PDB file of C-alpha atoms in Angstrom:
ATOM      1  CA  GLY A   1      77.703 111.691  67.723  1.00 75.00           C
ATOM      2  CA  LEU A   2      76.402 108.620  70.434  1.00 78.00           C
ATOM      3  CA  SER A   3      75.967 109.703  74.068  1.00 79.00           C
ATOM      4  CA  THR A   4      75.363 107.004  76.533  1.00 79.00           C
ATOM      5  CA  PHE A   5      73.982 107.695  80.310  1.00 75.00           C
ATOM      6  CA  VAL A   6      73.297 105.336  83.097  1.00 78.00           C
ATOM      7  CA  LEU A   7      69.683 105.722  84.522  1.00 70.00           C
ATOM      8  CA  ASP A   8      66.149 104.923  85.350  1.00 69.00           C
ATOM      9  CA  GLN A   9      68.208 101.253  86.187  1.00 72.00           C
ATOM     10  CA  GLY A  10      68.690 101.030  82.374  1.00 78.00           C
ATOM     11  CA  VAL A  11      71.106 102.845  79.741  1.00 85.00           C
ATOM     12  CA  TRP A  12      70.537 104.825  77.533  1.00 85.00           C
ATOM     13  CA  VAL A  13      71.960 105.357  74.060  1.00 86.00           C
ATOM     14  CA  VAL A  14      71.812 108.401  72.554  1.00 84.00           C
ATOM     15  CA  ASP A  15      71.906 109.464  68.950  1.00 82.00           C
ATOM     16  CA  LYS A  16      71.800 112.687  68.278  1.00 79.00           C
ATOM     17  CA  GLY A  17      72.574 112.594  64.385  1.00 79.00           C
ATOM     18  CA  ALA A  18      69.717 110.202  64.000  1.00 78.00           C
ATOM     19  CA  GLY A  19      67.225 112.150  66.964  1.00 79.00           C
ATOM     20  CA  GLN A  20      66.698 108.452  68.215  1.00 83.00           C
ATOM     21  CA  VAL A  21      67.148 106.938  71.942  1.00 85.00           C
ATOM     22  CA  VAL A  22      66.963 103.298  73.325  1.00 87.00           C
ATOM     23  CA  ARG A  23      66.483 101.843  76.388  1.00 87.00           C
ATOM     24  CA  LEU A  24      68.591  99.087  77.694  1.00 86.00           C
ATOM     25  CA  ASN A  25      68.119  96.430  80.700  1.00 84.00           C
ATOM     26  CA  ASP A  26      71.360  94.937  82.215  1.00 82.00           C
ATOM     27  CA  LYS A  27      70.466  92.150  79.783  1.00 85.00           C
ATOM     28  CA  ALA A  28      70.750  94.435  76.342  1.00 84.00           C
ATOM     29  CA  GLU A  29      67.711  94.594  75.292  1.00 88.00           C
ATOM     30  CA  ILE A  30      65.828  97.059  74.166  1.00 86.00           C
ATOM     31  CA  ILE A  31      62.780  98.307  76.391  1.00 87.00           C
ATOM     32  CA  ALA A  32      62.370 101.464  74.486  1.00 85.00           C
ATOM     33  CA  ARG A  33      62.638 103.609  72.111  1.00 84.00           C
ATOM     34  CA  GLY A  34      61.758 107.357  71.224  1.00 81.00           C
ATOM     35  CA  SER A  35      62.735 108.558  67.489  1.00 75.00           C
ATOM     36  CA  GLY A  36      62.288 112.427  65.488  1.00 64.00           C
ATOM     37  CA  LEU A  37      63.535 113.449  69.025  1.00 55.00           C
ATOM     38  CA  SER A  38      64.433 117.030  69.518  1.00 56.00           C
ATOM     39  CA  LEU A  39      67.177 115.946  71.830  1.00 48.00           C
ATOM     40  CA  PRO A  40      68.004 118.660  74.412  1.00 51.00           C
ATOM     41  CA  HIS A  41      72.168 120.029  74.801  1.00 52.00           C
ATOM     42  CA  LEU A  42      73.374 118.114  77.988  1.00 51.00           C
ATOM     43  CA  ILE A  43      75.834 120.051  80.239  1.00 51.00           C
ATOM     44  CA  LYS A  44      78.962 117.111  82.032  1.00 53.00           C
ATOM     45  CA  THR A  45      80.356 118.751  85.627  1.00 52.00           C
ATOM     46  CA  HIS A  46      83.295 117.575  86.948  1.00 52.00           C
ATOM     47  CA  GLN A  47      83.644 117.950  90.494  1.00 57.00           C
ATOM     48  CA  VAL A  48      86.466 116.534  92.573  1.00 62.00           C
ATOM     49  CA  ILE A  49      86.365 116.185  96.919  1.00 67.00           C
ATOM     50  CA  ASP A  50      89.679 116.837  98.235  1.00 61.00           C
TER      51      ASP A  50
END
């Protein structure tokens, strides 16, 4: 599946099935890419403050 993360003043798009990740700048240009990655499983947390 595809996942996106906003981090380090860019957007990271991860395709876990293909084992690839790309980083996009604010103009949607690819500024970094990687492949053949062993990607970690990320745990999502949600916190509500009253």
